[in-house]
Coordinates of C-alpha atoms in Angstrom, one line a residue:
Chain A
M6 CA 91.9 61.7 57.1
E7 CA 91.9 58.1 58.1
I8 CA 93.3 55.8 55.4
T9 CA 92.8 52.0 55.5
F10 CA 94.3 49.4 53.1
W11 CA 91.9 46.7 51.9
G12 CA 93.9 45.4 49.0
V13 CA 97.7 46.0 48.5
R14 CA 98.7 43.4 45.9
G15 CA 99.4 44.2 42.2
S16 CA 98.6 42.4 39.0
Y17 CA 96.1 39.9 40.4
P18 CA 94.8 38.8 43.8
I19 CA 96.4 35.6 45.1
A20 CA 96.0 33.5 48.2
R21 CA 99.3 32.1 49.5
P22 CA 100.3 30.8 52.9
D23 CA 103.3 33.1 52.9
N24 CA 101.6 36.4 52.0
T25 CA 99.0 36.6 54.8
R26 CA 100.7 39.4 56.7
Y27 CA 100.7 42.1 53.9
G28 CA 97.7 40.4 52.2
G29 CA 96.9 39.0 48.8
N30 CA 93.9 41.2 47.7
S31 CA 94.4 43.5 44.7
T32 CA 94.2 47.2 45.1
C33 CA 91.6 49.0 47.2
I34 CA 92.1 51.8 49.8
H35 CA 89.5 53.4 51.9
F36 CA 89.7 57.1 53.1
R37 CA 87.5 58.8 55.6
T38 CA 88.1 62.5 55.0
L39 CA 88.2 65.2 57.7
G40 CA 84.7 66.2 56.7
G41 CA 83.6 62.6 57.5
E42 CA 83.1 61.5 53.9
E43 CA 83.9 58.1 52.6
W44 CA 86.3 57.8 49.6
I45 CA 87.4 54.6 48.0
F46 CA 90.4 54.2 45.7
D47 CA 90.2 51.4 43.2
G48 CA 87.9 48.4 43.1
G49 CA 90.3 45.4 43.1
S50 CA 89.5 42.3 45.1
G51 CA 90.0 44.3 48.4
I52 CA 86.7 46.0 47.8
F53 CA 84.9 42.8 48.6
P54 CA 86.0 42.7 52.3
L55 CA 85.6 46.5 52.4
G56 CA 82.0 46.1 51.2
R57 CA 81.4 43.6 53.9
S58 CA 82.6 46.1 56.5
L59 CA 80.5 48.9 55.0
M60 CA 77.4 46.7 55.1
Q61 CA 77.7 46.7 58.9
R62 CA 77.1 50.5 58.8
E63 CA 74.8 52.9 56.9
F64 CA 75.5 51.1 53.6
G65 CA 73.7 48.0 54.9
R66 CA 70.6 50.2 55.4
G67 CA 70.8 51.9 52.0
E68 CA 71.9 55.2 53.6
G69 CA 75.5 55.2 52.5
F70 CA 77.4 57.6 50.2
A71 CA 80.9 57.2 48.9
R72 CA 83.1 58.6 46.1
I73 CA 85.1 56.0 44.2
M74 CA 88.3 57.1 42.4
I75 CA 89.9 54.7 39.9
G76 CA 93.5 55.1 39.0
H77 CA 93.1 53.0 35.9
T78 CA 90.9 50.2 34.7
H79 CA 93.3 47.2 34.3
W80 CA 91.8 44.1 35.9
D81 CA 93.6 44.2 39.2
H82 CA 92.0 47.6 39.9
I83 CA 88.4 46.9 39.0
L84 CA 87.8 43.1 39.3
G85 CA 86.2 43.4 42.7
F86 CA 83.3 45.7 41.7
P87 CA 80.9 42.9 40.7
Y88 CA 81.2 41.6 44.3
F89 CA 80.8 44.9 46.1
E90 CA 77.7 44.4 48.2
P91 CA 76.8 48.0 48.8
F92 CA 76.1 48.3 45.0
Y93 CA 73.2 45.9 45.5
V94 CA 71.4 47.9 48.1
P95 CA 68.9 50.5 47.0
G96 CA 69.3 53.9 48.6
N97 CA 73.1 53.8 48.6
R98 CA 74.7 56.5 46.4
F99 CA 78.1 56.4 44.7
E100 CA 80.1 58.7 42.5
I101 CA 82.7 57.0 40.3
Y102 CA 85.6 59.1 39.0
S103 CA 88.0 57.8 36.3
A104 CA 89.8 58.8 33.2
G105 CA 88.4 55.7 31.4
Q106 CA 90.8 53.8 29.1
A107 CA 91.6 53.5 25.4
G108 CA 88.8 55.9 24.4
A109 CA 86.2 54.1 26.4
D110 CA 84.5 55.8 29.4
I111 CA 84.3 54.2 32.8
E112 CA 80.6 53.4 32.6
H113 CA 81.2 51.4 29.4
I114 CA 84.2 49.6 30.9
L115 CA 82.4 48.6 34.1
V116 CA 79.2 47.6 32.2
G117 CA 81.4 45.5 29.9
Q118 CA 83.0 43.8 32.9
Q119 CA 79.6 42.3 33.8
H120 CA 78.9 40.9 30.3
D121 CA 76.4 38.1 30.3
D122 CA 79.1 35.5 29.6
N123 CA 81.3 36.6 32.5
F124 CA 79.1 37.5 35.4
P125 CA 75.5 36.4 36.3
V126 CA 74.4 39.9 37.3
P127 CA 74.6 42.8 34.9
F128 CA 76.0 46.2 36.1
K129 CA 72.6 47.8 35.3
A130 CA 71.0 45.5 37.9
F131 CA 72.8 47.2 40.8
R132 CA 70.2 48.9 42.9
A133 CA 72.4 51.7 44.3
A134 CA 72.4 55.1 42.5
I135 CA 75.7 55.2 40.7
R136 CA 76.9 58.3 38.8
F137 CA 80.0 58.5 36.6
Y138 CA 82.5 61.3 36.2
T139 CA 85.3 61.5 33.7
L140 CA 88.6 62.9 35.0
Q141 CA 91.6 64.1 32.9
P142 CA 95.3 64.4 33.8
D143 CA 96.1 67.7 35.6
D144 CA 92.5 68.1 36.8
S145 CA 92.0 70.1 40.0
L146 CA 88.7 69.9 41.8
E147 CA 87.2 70.3 45.2
L148 CA 84.7 67.7 46.4
G149 CA 83.1 68.2 49.8
G150 CA 85.9 70.2 51.3
T151 CA 88.6 67.9 49.9
Q152 CA 91.0 69.0 47.2
V153 CA 91.9 66.5 44.4
R154 CA 94.6 66.9 41.8
T155 CA 95.4 64.3 39.2
L156 CA 98.6 63.6 37.3
Q157 CA 99.1 61.1 34.5
L158 CA 101.4 58.3 35.6
N159 CA 103.9 56.4 33.4
H160 CA 102.0 53.2 32.8
P161 CA 100.5 51.7 29.6
G162 CA 97.2 53.4 28.7
I163 CA 95.9 56.2 30.9
T164 CA 96.6 56.0 34.6
L165 CA 96.0 58.7 37.1
G166 CA 97.8 59.5 40.3
Y167 CA 95.9 61.4 42.9
R168 CA 96.9 64.0 45.4
I169 CA 94.1 64.6 48.0
E170 CA 94.1 67.0 50.9
T171 CA 91.7 68.7 53.2
S172 CA 91.4 72.3 52.2
G173 CA 93.2 74.5 54.7
V174 CA 94.5 71.6 56.9
A175 CA 98.3 71.4 56.9
G176 CA 99.8 67.9 56.8
S177 CA 96.7 66.3 55.5
A178 CA 98.0 65.6 51.9
A179 CA 98.1 62.0 50.7
V180 CA 99.3 61.0 47.2
I181 CA 98.4 57.7 45.5
Y182 CA 100.6 56.4 42.7
T183 CA 99.5 52.7 42.3
D184 CA 101.2 52.0 39.0
T185 CA 104.1 54.0 37.5
A186 CA 107.4 53.3 35.9
R187 CA 110.8 55.1 35.7
I188 CA 110.3 58.0 33.2
D189 CA 114.0 58.0 32.4
A190 CA 113.8 54.4 31.1
V191 CA 110.5 54.4 29.2
R192 CA 107.5 56.4 28.2
L193 CA 104.4 54.2 28.5
G194 CA 101.3 56.3 29.0
D195 CA 99.0 57.3 26.2
G196 CA 100.4 60.5 24.6
M197 CA 103.7 60.4 26.5
N198 CA 105.7 59.6 23.4
D199 CA 104.1 62.5 21.4
S200 CA 106.2 65.2 22.9
D201 CA 109.7 65.3 24.3
A202 CA 108.7 68.2 26.5
F203 CA 106.3 65.9 28.2
A204 CA 109.0 63.5 29.3
R205 CA 111.4 66.3 30.3
D206 CA 108.8 68.0 32.4
F207 CA 107.3 64.8 33.8
K208 CA 109.7 64.4 36.7
A209 CA 109.4 68.1 37.7
R210 CA 105.6 67.9 37.5
M211 CA 105.6 64.7 39.6
L212 CA 107.9 66.3 42.2
E213 CA 105.5 69.2 42.4
H214 CA 102.5 66.9 42.7
V215 CA 104.0 64.9 45.5
S216 CA 105.8 67.8 47.2
G217 CA 105.5 67.8 51.0
A218 CA 102.9 65.1 51.2
D219 CA 102.3 63.5 54.6
L220 CA 101.8 60.1 52.9
L221 CA 102.8 58.7 49.6
V222 CA 101.3 55.4 48.6
H223 CA 103.6 54.2 45.8
D224 CA 104.0 51.3 43.3
A225 CA 106.8 49.0 44.7
H226 CA 106.2 46.0 42.5
F227 CA 109.7 45.0 41.5
S228 CA 113.0 44.3 43.2
E229 CA 116.1 45.9 41.6
E230 CA 117.0 42.5 40.1
E231 CA 113.5 41.9 38.7
I232 CA 113.0 45.2 37.0
A233 CA 116.0 44.7 34.7
G234 CA 114.4 44.0 31.2
K235 CA 110.9 44.7 32.6
E236 CA 111.2 48.6 32.7
H237 CA 108.4 48.7 30.1
W238 CA 105.9 46.8 32.3
G239 CA 104.9 50.0 34.0
H240 CA 106.1 49.5 37.6
S241 CA 108.7 50.8 40.0
T242 CA 110.9 49.4 42.8
P243 CA 110.7 50.4 46.5
N244 CA 114.1 52.2 46.0
D245 CA 112.5 54.4 43.2
A246 CA 109.7 55.3 45.6
A247 CA 112.1 56.1 48.4
R248 CA 114.2 58.4 46.1
L249 CA 111.1 60.3 45.0
A250 CA 110.0 60.7 48.6
V251 CA 113.4 62.1 49.7
E252 CA 113.5 64.5 46.8
A253 CA 110.0 65.7 47.2
G254 CA 110.1 66.0 51.0
V255 CA 107.5 63.4 51.7
K256 CA 107.2 62.3 55.3
R257 CA 105.9 58.7 54.9
V258 CA 105.8 56.1 52.1
A259 CA 103.5 53.1 52.0
M260 CA 105.0 50.6 49.6
F261 CA 102.1 49.3 47.6
H262 CA 101.2 47.0 44.6
H263 CA 103.3 44.2 46.0
A264 CA 104.2 41.7 43.3
P265 CA 102.0 38.6 43.6
E266 CA 105.0 36.3 43.7
H267 CA 106.6 38.2 46.6
S268 CA 106.2 36.5 50.0
D269 CA 106.0 38.6 53.2
D270 CA 109.6 38.0 53.8
V271 CA 110.6 39.2 50.4
V272 CA 108.6 42.4 50.9
D273 CA 110.4 42.9 54.2
E274 CA 113.8 42.5 52.5
L275 CA 112.8 45.1 49.9
L276 CA 111.7 47.5 52.6
A277 CA 115.0 47.2 54.4
E278 CA 116.8 48.2 51.3
A279 CA 114.6 51.2 50.6
R280 CA 114.9 52.4 54.2
K281 CA 118.6 52.9 53.6
I282 CA 117.6 55.5 51.0
G283 CA 114.9 57.0 53.1
G284 CA 117.3 57.4 56.0
D285 CA 116.0 59.5 58.9
Q286 CA 114.1 61.8 56.6
V287 CA 111.3 59.4 55.3
E288 CA 109.4 56.8 57.2
I289 CA 109.0 53.7 55.0
F290 CA 106.7 50.8 55.5
G291 CA 104.8 48.2 53.5
A292 CA 101.1 48.7 52.9
E293 CA 99.3 46.0 54.9
E294 CA 95.7 44.9 54.6
G295 CA 93.6 46.0 57.6
E296 CA 96.1 48.7 58.6
S297 CA 94.9 52.2 59.2
L298 CA 96.8 55.5 59.1
V299 CA 95.9 59.1 59.9
T300 CA 97.0 62.3 58.0
G301 CA 96.1 65.7 59.3
G302 CA 93.8 64.5 62.1
L303 CA 90.7 62.3 62.3
G304 CA 87.5 63.2 60.5
G305 CA 83.8 62.7 60.9
Chain B
M8 CA 95.7 9.4 37.0
R9 CA 97.1 12.3 38.9
I10 CA 94.8 15.2 39.8
T11 CA 96.3 18.5 41.0
F12 CA 94.0 21.1 42.5
W13 CA 95.6 24.5 41.8
G14 CA 92.5 26.5 42.8
T15 CA 89.4 25.3 44.6
R16 CA 87.5 28.4 45.8
G17 CA 84.3 29.6 44.2
S18 CA 83.3 33.2 43.1
L19 CA 86.4 35.1 44.1
V20 CA 89.9 34.9 45.5
V21 CA 89.9 35.0 49.3
P22 CA 93.4 35.4 50.6
G23 CA 94.2 35.5 54.3
T24 CA 95.0 33.6 57.5
D25 CA 91.5 32.0 57.6
T26 CA 91.9 30.1 54.3
V27 CA 95.5 29.0 54.4
R28 CA 94.7 25.3 54.7
Y29 CA 92.0 24.9 52.0
G30 CA 93.3 27.8 49.9
G31 CA 91.6 30.9 48.5
N32 CA 92.4 30.7 44.7
T33 CA 89.7 30.3 42.1
P34 CA 89.2 27.1 40.1
C35 CA 91.9 25.3 38.2
V36 CA 92.5 21.6 38.1
Q37 CA 95.2 19.7 36.3
V38 CA 94.7 16.1 35.2
T39 CA 97.6 14.0 34.0
A40 CA 98.2 10.4 33.1
N41 CA 100.2 8.5 30.4
G42 CA 101.9 11.7 29.2
T43 CA 98.7 13.5 28.7
D44 CA 98.1 16.7 30.5
L45 CA 94.7 18.5 30.7
I46 CA 93.9 21.7 32.5
L47 CA 90.3 22.4 33.7
D48 CA 89.4 26.1 34.0
A49 CA 91.6 29.1 34.3
G50 CA 90.8 30.7 37.7
I51 CA 93.7 32.3 39.6
G52 CA 94.9 28.8 40.4
I53 CA 96.3 28.6 36.9
V54 CA 99.0 31.2 37.8
P55 CA 100.9 28.9 40.2
L56 CA 100.5 26.1 37.6
G57 CA 102.2 28.4 35.1
D58 CA 104.9 29.2 37.6
K59 CA 105.6 25.4 38.0
V60 CA 105.8 25.1 34.2
M61 CA 108.3 28.0 34.0
S62 CA 110.4 26.6 36.8
A63 CA 111.6 23.8 34.4
P64 CA 114.7 24.5 32.3
A65 CA 113.7 26.1 29.0
L66 CA 114.6 23.1 26.8
E67 CA 112.6 20.7 29.0
R68 CA 109.6 23.0 29.5
Q69 CA 106.1 21.9 28.6
K70 CA 105.2 23.5 25.2
V71 CA 101.7 22.2 24.5
F72 CA 98.7 22.9 26.8
H73 CA 95.1 21.7 26.6
L74 CA 92.7 23.9 28.6
L75 CA 89.0 23.1 28.9
F76 CA 86.6 25.7 30.1
S77 CA 83.4 24.8 32.1
H78 CA 82.1 28.3 31.4
F79 CA 83.3 31.9 31.4
H80 CA 82.3 33.5 34.7
W81 CA 85.3 35.5 36.0
D82 CA 86.3 33.0 38.7
H83 CA 86.9 30.4 35.9
V84 CA 88.9 32.6 33.5
L85 CA 90.5 35.5 35.2
G86 CA 93.8 33.7 35.8
F87 CA 94.4 33.2 32.0
P88 CA 96.0 36.6 31.4
F89 CA 98.5 35.8 34.1
F90 CA 99.4 32.3 32.9
T91 CA 103.0 33.0 31.8
P92 CA 103.1 30.5 28.8
V93 CA 100.7 32.8 26.8
Y94 CA 103.4 35.3 26.5
L95 CA 106.1 33.0 25.1
A96 CA 106.7 32.3 21.5
G97 CA 106.8 28.5 20.7
M98 CA 104.0 27.8 23.2
E99 CA 100.9 26.2 21.8
L100 CA 97.6 26.5 23.7
H101 CA 94.5 24.6 22.8
L102 CA 91.4 26.0 24.4
Y103 CA 88.2 23.9 24.5
G104 CA 84.6 24.6 25.3
R105 CA 81.1 23.6 24.4
N106 CA 81.0 26.7 22.1
P107 CA 84.6 27.7 21.0
D108 CA 83.4 31.0 19.6
R109 CA 82.4 32.1 23.1
V110 CA 85.8 30.9 24.5
K111 CA 87.4 33.2 21.9
E112 CA 85.2 36.1 22.8
T113 CA 86.1 35.9 26.5
V114 CA 89.8 35.5 25.7
H115 CA 89.6 38.7 23.6
R116 CA 87.8 40.5 26.4
L117 CA 90.5 39.4 28.9
F118 CA 93.2 41.1 26.9
H119 CA 91.1 44.1 25.6
S120 CA 92.9 47.5 25.9
S121 CA 90.2 48.7 28.4
Y122 CA 91.3 46.0 30.9
S123 CA 94.8 44.9 30.0
P124 CA 98.2 46.4 29.3
I125 CA 98.6 43.8 26.5
K126 CA 96.1 45.8 24.4
G127 CA 94.6 42.8 22.5
A128 CA 94.9 39.0 22.4
H129 CA 96.6 39.4 18.9
N130 CA 99.7 40.6 20.8
L131 CA 100.1 37.3 22.6
A132 CA 103.2 35.4 21.5
A133 CA 101.8 31.9 22.0
E134 CA 99.8 30.2 19.3
I135 CA 96.2 29.8 20.4
Y136 CA 93.7 27.3 18.9
Y137 CA 90.0 26.9 19.7
H138 CA 88.1 23.6 19.8
E139 CA 84.7 22.3 20.5
V140 CA 83.9 19.6 23.0
G141 CA 80.2 18.5 22.6
D142 CA 78.2 15.5 23.5
E143 CA 80.4 13.2 21.4
P144 CA 83.8 12.2 22.8
V145 CA 86.8 13.9 21.3
Q146 CA 90.3 12.6 21.6
I147 CA 92.8 15.0 23.3
E148 CA 96.1 13.1 23.2
A149 CA 95.5 9.9 25.2
A150 CA 92.2 11.3 26.7
R151 CA 88.6 10.8 25.5
V152 CA 86.6 13.8 26.6
H153 CA 83.0 14.9 26.2
S154 CA 80.9 17.6 27.8
V155 CA 77.6 17.5 29.7
P156 CA 75.4 20.6 30.3
L157 CA 74.9 21.6 33.9
N158 CA 72.4 23.7 35.8
H159 CA 74.1 27.0 36.2
P160 CA 72.9 30.5 35.1
H161 CA 74.5 31.3 31.7
P162 CA 73.2 33.1 28.7
G163 CA 71.6 31.1 26.0
P164 CA 71.3 27.4 25.1
D165 CA 74.2 27.7 22.6
S166 CA 76.7 28.1 25.5
P167 CA 75.7 26.2 28.6
T168 CA 77.9 25.7 31.6
V169 CA 79.3 22.2 31.2
G170 CA 80.9 19.4 33.1
Y171 CA 83.5 17.1 31.5
R172 CA 83.8 13.3 31.5
I173 CA 87.4 12.4 31.0
E174 CA 88.6 8.9 30.3
L175 CA 92.3 8.7 30.5
G176 CA 94.4 5.5 30.9
S177 CA 92.4 3.2 33.1
R178 CA 90.6 5.9 35.0
T179 CA 87.6 8.1 34.6
M180 CA 87.1 11.5 36.1
V181 CA 84.0 13.7 36.0
Y182 CA 84.4 17.4 36.6
A183 CA 81.1 19.1 37.5
T184 CA 81.8 22.5 39.1
D185 CA 79.1 25.2 39.1
N186 CA 76.1 22.9 39.1
E187 CA 72.9 23.3 41.1
A188 CA 71.7 19.8 41.7
G189 CA 68.2 19.0 43.1
V190 CA 66.0 21.4 41.1
D191 CA 66.2 20.1 37.5
E192 CA 65.5 16.4 37.5
A193 CA 66.4 15.8 33.8
C194 CA 69.7 17.6 34.3
D195 CA 70.5 15.6 37.5
A196 CA 69.6 12.3 35.8
R197 CA 71.9 13.1 32.9
L198 CA 74.8 14.0 35.2
V199 CA 74.2 10.8 37.2
E200 CA 74.4 8.8 34.0
E201 CA 77.5 10.5 32.9
A202 CA 79.2 10.0 36.2
R203 CA 78.1 6.4 36.5
G204 CA 81.0 4.2 37.4
A205 CA 83.5 7.1 37.4
D206 CA 86.5 6.7 39.7
V207 CA 86.2 10.3 40.8
L208 CA 83.6 13.0 40.7
V209 CA 84.6 16.6 41.4
H210 CA 81.4 18.4 42.2
D211 CA 80.2 21.9 43.3
A212 CA 79.6 21.9 47.1
H213 CA 79.4 25.7 47.5
F214 CA 76.7 25.8 50.2
T215 CA 75.8 24.1 53.4
P216 CA 72.2 22.7 53.4
E217 CA 71.3 25.6 55.8
E218 CA 72.7 28.3 53.5
Y219 CA 71.2 26.8 50.3
P220 CA 67.4 27.7 50.6
A221 CA 68.1 31.4 50.5
R222 CA 70.3 30.9 47.4
V223 CA 68.1 28.8 45.2
G224 CA 68.7 29.7 41.5
W225 CA 72.3 30.9 42.1
G226 CA 73.6 27.8 40.3
H227 CA 75.4 26.0 43.1
S228 CA 74.8 22.9 45.2
S229 CA 74.9 22.1 48.9
F230 CA 77.4 19.4 49.9
E231 CA 74.3 17.3 50.6
Q232 CA 73.3 17.4 46.9
A233 CA 76.8 16.6 45.8
V234 CA 76.8 13.5 48.0
R235 CA 73.4 12.5 46.6
I236 CA 74.6 12.8 43.0
A237 CA 77.8 10.8 43.8
S238 CA 75.9 8.0 45.5
E239 CA 73.3 7.7 42.8
A240 CA 76.0 7.5 40.2
G241 CA 77.9 4.9 42.3
V242 CA 81.2 6.7 42.1
S243 CA 83.9 5.6 44.5
L244 CA 85.4 9.0 45.3
L245 CA 83.6 12.4 45.6
V246 CA 85.7 15.6 45.8
L247 CA 83.9 18.6 47.2
F248 CA 84.8 21.7 45.2
H249 CA 84.1 25.4 44.5
H250 CA 84.1 26.3 48.2
E251 CA 82.0 29.3 49.4
P252 CA 84.4 32.3 49.9
D253 CA 83.0 32.8 53.4
H254 CA 83.8 29.2 54.5
D255 CA 87.0 29.4 56.5
D256 CA 89.3 26.4 57.2
E257 CA 87.4 25.6 60.4
Q258 CA 84.0 25.5 58.7
M259 CA 85.5 23.5 55.8
E260 CA 86.6 20.8 58.3
L261 CA 83.0 20.7 59.7
I262 CA 81.5 20.6 56.2
L263 CA 83.8 17.7 55.2
E264 CA 82.9 15.8 58.4
R265 CA 79.2 16.3 57.8
A266 CA 79.4 15.3 54.2
R267 CA 81.3 12.1 55.2
K268 CA 78.4 11.2 57.6
L269 CA 75.9 11.5 54.7
A270 CA 77.9 9.2 52.4
P271 CA 76.8 5.6 51.9
E272 CA 79.2 2.8 52.3
G273 CA 81.6 2.6 49.3
L274 CA 81.7 6.3 48.7
T275 CA 84.7 8.2 50.0
V276 CA 84.4 11.9 50.4
T277 CA 87.1 14.5 50.5
A278 CA 87.4 18.2 49.9
A279 CA 89.7 19.8 47.4
L280 CA 92.4 22.1 48.7
D281 CA 94.7 24.4 46.8
R282 CA 97.9 22.5 45.7
G283 CA 96.3 19.2 46.8
V284 CA 97.2 16.2 44.8
L285 CA 95.1 13.0 44.3
E286 CA 96.6 9.9 42.8
I287 CA 93.9 7.4 41.7

């Protein structure tokens, strides 16, 4: 699979002269699977430049097809959808997968985002064919030769982490945890407080979900100093991500969801700290807009 | 009067090396004079403004904020949930619009549990008050402010997109972002009247004249129309605003140069840039 970062920033997109290397767009990642399919994770502001790029190809001619997986529906993960140009082109086809939020399904949430007061074009006016699918935690499904497994993350509301791999191809697994907090400090997700067994098993289930992945894209929002007193905000530090990777035998970690107030230099400092934990075992880097990676070979 | 441009980009945030000089954050403008402090719109530019507020020692920190909305399209409101003072007890936010009920609806949508970990505006620690600014001037501290409807697609006559005329101290500023000039004569004439004699007009200049014909009805002006409104109103300074997301710094320099060539004698033209400050 080929994986390209289009938005790596958490909370909100921001333009700053000192964040241009890692980038200031909010979350969006593009996958080209080994079967040659297009997958998109999240629709933060990074989906606008991604859309521009797709318009140069079959999506500009109304012949595109992509699956869109949404981790959760907080603003930074969906605010780019109204500006995604391939949605305006008849003939394009999209499948959107999400767990929804707070009892609302994903269609309702995206239609609500384009309320008359807040955007001049309603969601229903998009010309592309868009179908919605509801996912649950611990779902396991196969879509076009690609295996998907979901896990609920420790973040307010309902947030899914995704493990995706090409069926039968070793070393192709990528795991995406955009927003998650330390389970030993807080329990934030819907339902997580209902059962002690849930919290006890959470770590084990996460380790199993991540186990042996070639690439882990992980929340690295806070520094160790910043997270003190903000454990309940639903985010991790790069050191947390590095420890998980070491324990689960992950080969590479892309630190993701950079805090909007972090300059490129601050991100570099946090990476240097996390690399001490990763040692020789885990390759650690910062997700950077425009950067592409490959797991398990190149597709399509 | 001191005008600080915290966000100047239209439509959506465009970070990157191409927009470092003019900036890529969506609209937020701060106007201060004689101890009065007004904020116009809450695009992402309001976040660094909030950071500046928070950088002051707690006891000296600004506690009262007056925020006026032109309308509620995302590029003018999406910074609000990230404006740190809304989370602090003891902060007092006064929000103004042509229709305060609609301001409130959007604020509630911004913090709704479907979209926000805050799970509802009722969980905000700051006190929030809603106020109407209509045709008649209202007093906001030392400022006299009234609104003027603009030509921009927005649902219903009860909540048009508006500009603001702000008289503060010895200066007058007119803020008219998101206005398509040159199609509705009555609307243009009214804005020209409202802007007459103002010291500064901040006006939508989203398009070049070449881009505009394919975008009629989108609710934005070319810089040519912005210059025309400013010259008809006889203002002394025009600030081009709400830059098209595709215009990189190089194009912005060309746009400014072209707009200056169109300006009659007596009209100075500049282009707003993020974190830029004007003293008039």
